[in-house]
mmCIF file with all atom_site columns, C-alpha atoms in Angstrom:
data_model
loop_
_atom_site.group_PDB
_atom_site.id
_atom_site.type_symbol
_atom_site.label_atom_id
_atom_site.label_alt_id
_atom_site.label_comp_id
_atom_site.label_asym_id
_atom_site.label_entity_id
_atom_site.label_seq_id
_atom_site.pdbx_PDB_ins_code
_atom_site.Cartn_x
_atom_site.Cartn_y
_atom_site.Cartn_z
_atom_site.occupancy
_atom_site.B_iso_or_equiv
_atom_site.pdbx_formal_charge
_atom_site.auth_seq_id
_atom_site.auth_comp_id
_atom_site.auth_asym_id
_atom_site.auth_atom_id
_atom_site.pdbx_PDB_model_num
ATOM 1   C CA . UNK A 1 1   ? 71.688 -32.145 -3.523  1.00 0.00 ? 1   UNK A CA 1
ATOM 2   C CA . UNK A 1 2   ? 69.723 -29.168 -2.976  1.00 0.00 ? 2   UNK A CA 1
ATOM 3   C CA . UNK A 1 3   ? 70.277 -27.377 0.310   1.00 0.00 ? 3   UNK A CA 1
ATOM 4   C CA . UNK A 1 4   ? 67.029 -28.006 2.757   1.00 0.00 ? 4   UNK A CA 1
ATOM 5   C CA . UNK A 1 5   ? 65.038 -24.602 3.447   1.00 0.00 ? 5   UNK A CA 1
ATOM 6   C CA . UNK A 1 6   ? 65.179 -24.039 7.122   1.00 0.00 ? 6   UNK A CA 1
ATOM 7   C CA . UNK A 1 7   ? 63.716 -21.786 9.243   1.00 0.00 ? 7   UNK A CA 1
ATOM 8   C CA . UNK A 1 8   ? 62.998 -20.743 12.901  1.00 0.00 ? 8   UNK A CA 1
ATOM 9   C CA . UNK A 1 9   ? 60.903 -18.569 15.444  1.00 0.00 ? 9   UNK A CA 1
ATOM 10  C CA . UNK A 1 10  ? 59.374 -18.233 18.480  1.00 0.00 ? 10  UNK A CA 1
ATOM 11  C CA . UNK A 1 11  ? 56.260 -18.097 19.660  1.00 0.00 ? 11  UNK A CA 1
ATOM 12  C CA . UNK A 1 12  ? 55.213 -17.249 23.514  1.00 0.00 ? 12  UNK A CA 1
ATOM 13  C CA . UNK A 1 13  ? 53.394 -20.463 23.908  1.00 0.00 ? 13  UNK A CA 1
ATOM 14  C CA . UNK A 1 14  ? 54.212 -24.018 25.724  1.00 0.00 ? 14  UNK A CA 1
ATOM 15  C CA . UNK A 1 15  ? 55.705 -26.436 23.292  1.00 0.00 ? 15  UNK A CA 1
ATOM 16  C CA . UNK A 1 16  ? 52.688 -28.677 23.847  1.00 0.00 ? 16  UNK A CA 1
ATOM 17  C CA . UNK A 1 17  ? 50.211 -25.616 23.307  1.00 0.00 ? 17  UNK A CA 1
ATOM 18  C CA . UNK A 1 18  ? 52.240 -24.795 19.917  1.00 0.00 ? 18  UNK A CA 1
ATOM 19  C CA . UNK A 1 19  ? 52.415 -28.338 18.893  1.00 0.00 ? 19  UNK A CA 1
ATOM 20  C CA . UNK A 1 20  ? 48.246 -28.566 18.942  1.00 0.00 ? 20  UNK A CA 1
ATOM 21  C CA . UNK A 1 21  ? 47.466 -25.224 17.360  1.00 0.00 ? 21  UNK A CA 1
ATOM 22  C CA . UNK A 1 22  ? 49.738 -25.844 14.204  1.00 0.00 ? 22  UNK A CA 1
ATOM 23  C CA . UNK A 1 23  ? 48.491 -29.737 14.021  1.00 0.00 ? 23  UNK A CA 1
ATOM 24  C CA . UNK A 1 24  ? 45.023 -29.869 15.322  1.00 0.00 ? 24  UNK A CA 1
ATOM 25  C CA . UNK A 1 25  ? 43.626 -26.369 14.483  1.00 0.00 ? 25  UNK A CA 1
ATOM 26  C CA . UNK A 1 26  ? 45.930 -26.591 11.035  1.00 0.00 ? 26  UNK A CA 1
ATOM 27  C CA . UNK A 1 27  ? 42.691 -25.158 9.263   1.00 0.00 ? 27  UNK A CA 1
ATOM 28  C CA . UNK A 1 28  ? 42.243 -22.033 11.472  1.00 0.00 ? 28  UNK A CA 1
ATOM 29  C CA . UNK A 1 29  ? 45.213 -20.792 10.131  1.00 0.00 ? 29  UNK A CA 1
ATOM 30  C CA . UNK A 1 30  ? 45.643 -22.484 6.852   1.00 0.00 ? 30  UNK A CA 1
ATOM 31  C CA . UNK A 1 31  ? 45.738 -19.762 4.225   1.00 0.00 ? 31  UNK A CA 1
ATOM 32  C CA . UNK A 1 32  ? 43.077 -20.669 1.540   1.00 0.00 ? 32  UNK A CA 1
ATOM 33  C CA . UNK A 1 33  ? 45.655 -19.133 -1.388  1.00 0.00 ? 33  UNK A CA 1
ATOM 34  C CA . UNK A 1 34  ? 48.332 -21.937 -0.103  1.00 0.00 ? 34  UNK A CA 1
ATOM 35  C CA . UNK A 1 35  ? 45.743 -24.644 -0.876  1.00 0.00 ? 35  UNK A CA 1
ATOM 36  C CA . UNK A 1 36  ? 45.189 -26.725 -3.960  1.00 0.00 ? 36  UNK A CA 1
ATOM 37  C CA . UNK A 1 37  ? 41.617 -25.096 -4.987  1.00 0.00 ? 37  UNK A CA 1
ATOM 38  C CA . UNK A 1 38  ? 42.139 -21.830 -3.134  1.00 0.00 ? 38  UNK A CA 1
ATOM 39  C CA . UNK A 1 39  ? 38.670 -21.408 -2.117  1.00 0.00 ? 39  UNK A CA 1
ATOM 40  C CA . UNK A 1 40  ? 37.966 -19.311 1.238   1.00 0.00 ? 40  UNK A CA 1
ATOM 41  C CA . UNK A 1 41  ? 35.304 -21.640 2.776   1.00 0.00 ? 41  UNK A CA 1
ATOM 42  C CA . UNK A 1 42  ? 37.138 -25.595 2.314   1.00 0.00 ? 42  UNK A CA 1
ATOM 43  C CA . UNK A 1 43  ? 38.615 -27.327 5.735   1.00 0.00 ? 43  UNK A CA 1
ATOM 44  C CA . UNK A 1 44  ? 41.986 -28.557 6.152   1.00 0.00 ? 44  UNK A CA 1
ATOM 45  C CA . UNK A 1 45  ? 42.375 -31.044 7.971   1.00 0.00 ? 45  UNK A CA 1
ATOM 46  C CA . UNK A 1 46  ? 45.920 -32.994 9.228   1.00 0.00 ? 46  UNK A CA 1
ATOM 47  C CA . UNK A 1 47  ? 44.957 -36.726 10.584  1.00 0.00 ? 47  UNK A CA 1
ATOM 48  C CA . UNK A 1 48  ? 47.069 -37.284 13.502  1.00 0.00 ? 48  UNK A CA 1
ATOM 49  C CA . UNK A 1 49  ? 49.266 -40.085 13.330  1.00 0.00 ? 49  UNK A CA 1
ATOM 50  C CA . UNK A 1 50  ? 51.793 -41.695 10.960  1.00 0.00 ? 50  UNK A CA 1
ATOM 51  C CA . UNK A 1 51  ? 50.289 -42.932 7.770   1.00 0.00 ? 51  UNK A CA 1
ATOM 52  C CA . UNK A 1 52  ? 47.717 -39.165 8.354   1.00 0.00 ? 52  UNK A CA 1
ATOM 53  C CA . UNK A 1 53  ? 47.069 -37.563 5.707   1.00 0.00 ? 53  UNK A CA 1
ATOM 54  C CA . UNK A 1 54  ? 47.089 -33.796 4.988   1.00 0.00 ? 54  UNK A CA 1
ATOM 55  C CA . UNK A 1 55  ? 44.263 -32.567 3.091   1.00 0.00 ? 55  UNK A CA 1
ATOM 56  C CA . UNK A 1 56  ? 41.573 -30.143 2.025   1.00 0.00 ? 56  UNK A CA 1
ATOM 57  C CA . UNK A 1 57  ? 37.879 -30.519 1.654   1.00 0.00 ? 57  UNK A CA 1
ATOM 58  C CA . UNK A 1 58  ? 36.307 -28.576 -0.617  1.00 0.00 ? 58  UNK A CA 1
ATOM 59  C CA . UNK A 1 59  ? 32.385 -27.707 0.448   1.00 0.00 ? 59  UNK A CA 1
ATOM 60  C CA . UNK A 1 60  ? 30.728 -30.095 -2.228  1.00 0.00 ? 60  UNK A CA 1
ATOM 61  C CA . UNK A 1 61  ? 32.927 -32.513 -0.951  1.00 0.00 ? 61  UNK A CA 1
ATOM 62  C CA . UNK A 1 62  ? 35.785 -32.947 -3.020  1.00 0.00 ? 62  UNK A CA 1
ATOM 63  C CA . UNK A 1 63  ? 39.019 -34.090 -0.999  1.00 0.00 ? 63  UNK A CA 1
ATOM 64  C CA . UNK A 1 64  ? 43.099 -33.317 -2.272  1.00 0.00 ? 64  UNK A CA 1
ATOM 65  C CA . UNK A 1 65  ? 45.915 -34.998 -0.623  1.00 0.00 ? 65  UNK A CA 1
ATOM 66  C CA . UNK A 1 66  ? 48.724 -33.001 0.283   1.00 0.00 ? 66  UNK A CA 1
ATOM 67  C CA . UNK A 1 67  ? 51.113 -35.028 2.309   1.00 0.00 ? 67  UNK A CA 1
ATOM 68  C CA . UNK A 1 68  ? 51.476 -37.678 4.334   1.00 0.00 ? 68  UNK A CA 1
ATOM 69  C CA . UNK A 1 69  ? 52.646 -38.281 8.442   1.00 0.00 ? 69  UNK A CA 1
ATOM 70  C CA . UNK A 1 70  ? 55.877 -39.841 8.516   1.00 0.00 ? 70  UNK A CA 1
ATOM 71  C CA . UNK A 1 71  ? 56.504 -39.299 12.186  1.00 0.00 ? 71  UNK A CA 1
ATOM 72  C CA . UNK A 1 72  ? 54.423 -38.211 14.808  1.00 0.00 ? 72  UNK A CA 1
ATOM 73  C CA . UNK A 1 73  ? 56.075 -37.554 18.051  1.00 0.00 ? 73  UNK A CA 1
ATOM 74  C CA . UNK A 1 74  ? 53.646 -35.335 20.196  1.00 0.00 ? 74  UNK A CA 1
ATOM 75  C CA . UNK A 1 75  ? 54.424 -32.686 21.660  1.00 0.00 ? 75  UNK A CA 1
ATOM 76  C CA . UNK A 1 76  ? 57.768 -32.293 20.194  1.00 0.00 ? 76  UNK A CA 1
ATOM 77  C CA . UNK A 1 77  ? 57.944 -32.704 16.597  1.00 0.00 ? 77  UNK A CA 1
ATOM 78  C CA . UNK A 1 78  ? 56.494 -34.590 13.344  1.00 0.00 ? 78  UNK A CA 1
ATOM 79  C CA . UNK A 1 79  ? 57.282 -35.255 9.470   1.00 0.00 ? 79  UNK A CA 1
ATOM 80  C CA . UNK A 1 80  ? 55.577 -35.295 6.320   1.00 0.00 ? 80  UNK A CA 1
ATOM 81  C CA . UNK A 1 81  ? 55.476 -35.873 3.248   1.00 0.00 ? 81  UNK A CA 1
ATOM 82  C CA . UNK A 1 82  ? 54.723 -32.540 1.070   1.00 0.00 ? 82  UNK A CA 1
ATOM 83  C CA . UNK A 1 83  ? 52.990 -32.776 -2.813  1.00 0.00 ? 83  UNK A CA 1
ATOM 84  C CA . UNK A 1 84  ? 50.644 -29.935 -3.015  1.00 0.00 ? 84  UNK A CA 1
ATOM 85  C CA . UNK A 1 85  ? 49.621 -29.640 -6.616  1.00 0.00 ? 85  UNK A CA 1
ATOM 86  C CA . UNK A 1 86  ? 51.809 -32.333 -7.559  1.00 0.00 ? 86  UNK A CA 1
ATOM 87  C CA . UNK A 1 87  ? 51.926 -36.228 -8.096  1.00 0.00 ? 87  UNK A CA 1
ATOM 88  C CA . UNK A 1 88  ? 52.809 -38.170 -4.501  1.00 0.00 ? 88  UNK A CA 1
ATOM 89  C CA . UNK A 1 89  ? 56.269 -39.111 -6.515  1.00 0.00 ? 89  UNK A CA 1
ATOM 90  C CA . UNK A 1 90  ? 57.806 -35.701 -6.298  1.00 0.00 ? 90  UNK A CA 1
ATOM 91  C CA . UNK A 1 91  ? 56.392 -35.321 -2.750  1.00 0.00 ? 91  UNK A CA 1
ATOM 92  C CA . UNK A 1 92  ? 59.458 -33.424 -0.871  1.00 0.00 ? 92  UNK A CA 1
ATOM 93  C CA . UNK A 1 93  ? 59.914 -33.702 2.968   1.00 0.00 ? 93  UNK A CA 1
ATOM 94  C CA . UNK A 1 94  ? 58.862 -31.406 6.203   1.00 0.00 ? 94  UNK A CA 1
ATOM 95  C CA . UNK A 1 95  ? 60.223 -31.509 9.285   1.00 0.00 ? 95  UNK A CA 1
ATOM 96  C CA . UNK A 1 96  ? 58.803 -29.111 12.132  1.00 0.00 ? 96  UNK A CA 1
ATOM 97  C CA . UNK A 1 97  ? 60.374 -29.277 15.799  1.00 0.00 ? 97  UNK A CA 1
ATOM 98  C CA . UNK A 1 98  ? 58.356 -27.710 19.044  1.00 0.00 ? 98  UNK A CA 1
ATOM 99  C CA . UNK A 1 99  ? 61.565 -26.892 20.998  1.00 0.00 ? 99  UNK A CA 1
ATOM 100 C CA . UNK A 1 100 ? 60.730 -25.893 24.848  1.00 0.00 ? 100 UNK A CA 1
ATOM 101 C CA . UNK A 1 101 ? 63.069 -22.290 25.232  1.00 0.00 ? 101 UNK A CA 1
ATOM 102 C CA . UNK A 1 102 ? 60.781 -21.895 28.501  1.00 0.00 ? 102 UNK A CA 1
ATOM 103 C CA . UNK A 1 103 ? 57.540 -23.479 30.227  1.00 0.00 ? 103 UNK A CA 1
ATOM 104 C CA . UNK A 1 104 ? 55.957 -20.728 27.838  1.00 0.00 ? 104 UNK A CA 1
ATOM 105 C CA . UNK A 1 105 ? 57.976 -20.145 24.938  1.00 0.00 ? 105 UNK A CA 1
ATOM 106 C CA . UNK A 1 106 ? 58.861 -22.430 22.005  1.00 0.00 ? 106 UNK A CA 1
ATOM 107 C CA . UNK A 1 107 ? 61.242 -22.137 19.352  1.00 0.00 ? 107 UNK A CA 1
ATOM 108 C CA . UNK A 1 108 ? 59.018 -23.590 15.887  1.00 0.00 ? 108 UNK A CA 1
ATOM 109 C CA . UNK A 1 109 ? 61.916 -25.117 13.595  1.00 0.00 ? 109 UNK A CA 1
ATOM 110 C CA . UNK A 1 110 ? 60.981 -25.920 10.071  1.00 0.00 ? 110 UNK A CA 1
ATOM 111 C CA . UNK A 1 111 ? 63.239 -28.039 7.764   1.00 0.00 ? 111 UNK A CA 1
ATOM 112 C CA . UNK A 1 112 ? 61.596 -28.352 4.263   1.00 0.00 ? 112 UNK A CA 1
ATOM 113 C CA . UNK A 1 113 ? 63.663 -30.822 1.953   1.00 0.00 ? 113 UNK A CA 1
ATOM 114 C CA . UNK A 1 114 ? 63.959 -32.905 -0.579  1.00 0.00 ? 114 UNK A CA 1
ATOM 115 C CA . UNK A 1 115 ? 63.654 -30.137 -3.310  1.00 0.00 ? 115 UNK A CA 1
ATOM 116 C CA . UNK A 1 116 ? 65.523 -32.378 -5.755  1.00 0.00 ? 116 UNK A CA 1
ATOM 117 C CA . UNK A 1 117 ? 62.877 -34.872 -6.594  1.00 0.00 ? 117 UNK A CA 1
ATOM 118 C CA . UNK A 1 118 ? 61.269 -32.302 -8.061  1.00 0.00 ? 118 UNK A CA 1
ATOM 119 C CA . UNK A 1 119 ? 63.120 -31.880 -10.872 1.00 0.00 ? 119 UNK A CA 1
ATOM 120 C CA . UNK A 1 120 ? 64.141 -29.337 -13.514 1.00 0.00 ? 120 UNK A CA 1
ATOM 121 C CA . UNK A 1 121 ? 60.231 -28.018 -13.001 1.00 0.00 ? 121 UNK A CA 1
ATOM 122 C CA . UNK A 1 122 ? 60.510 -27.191 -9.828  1.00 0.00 ? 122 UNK A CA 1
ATOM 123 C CA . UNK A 1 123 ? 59.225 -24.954 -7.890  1.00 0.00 ? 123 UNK A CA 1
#
């Protein structure tokens, strides 16, 4: 098994404020180079609820799946399936946690796993 990539920091914002930016405004902040067509002007969009997808929308139209919602537990944490650029069988597995620290400061925890699946082509 190959370790998870995990990672942590805080931001000075309620966990319930933090929670919304990253899901709801996920194409705000979205960096277009992290994206399957990489063009400045497409939306990203994250559908809210298990069975969501993640995905951009190019202007003309075109749509690419990303990943999918495996758990959506508002305002405190949700899971997804990851497969940017890559067939929904070698999709690995994000976790991110919203953990209150104070009424305005969260801690954002990211576990990213599942790096196996992918194979001696990985990453």
């Amino acid at each position: 098994m190959i370790e998870p990539l995990r990672l942590s920091f805080d931001v000075p914002r309620s966990a319930a404020h933090a929670f919304t930016v990253w899901t709801r405004d996920i194409g705000r902040w979205w960096p277009a180079d992290h994206t399957t067509t990489g063009e400045a002007d497409l939306t990203v969009r994250l559908e809210p609820r298990v069975g969501g997808r993640i995905f951009e929308r190019t202007v003309d139209g075109r749509e690419f799946d990303w990943g999918e919602i495996l758990v959506w537990e508002p305002p405190e944490r949700f899971v997804y399936t990851w497969h940017l650029k890559r067939s929904r069988e070698d999709a690995t597995e994000a976790e991110i946690r919203f953990v209150a620290i104070a009424d305005d400061e969260t801690r954002v925890e990211i576990e990213h796993r599942g790096w196996e699946r992918l194979g001696a082509d990985g990453p």
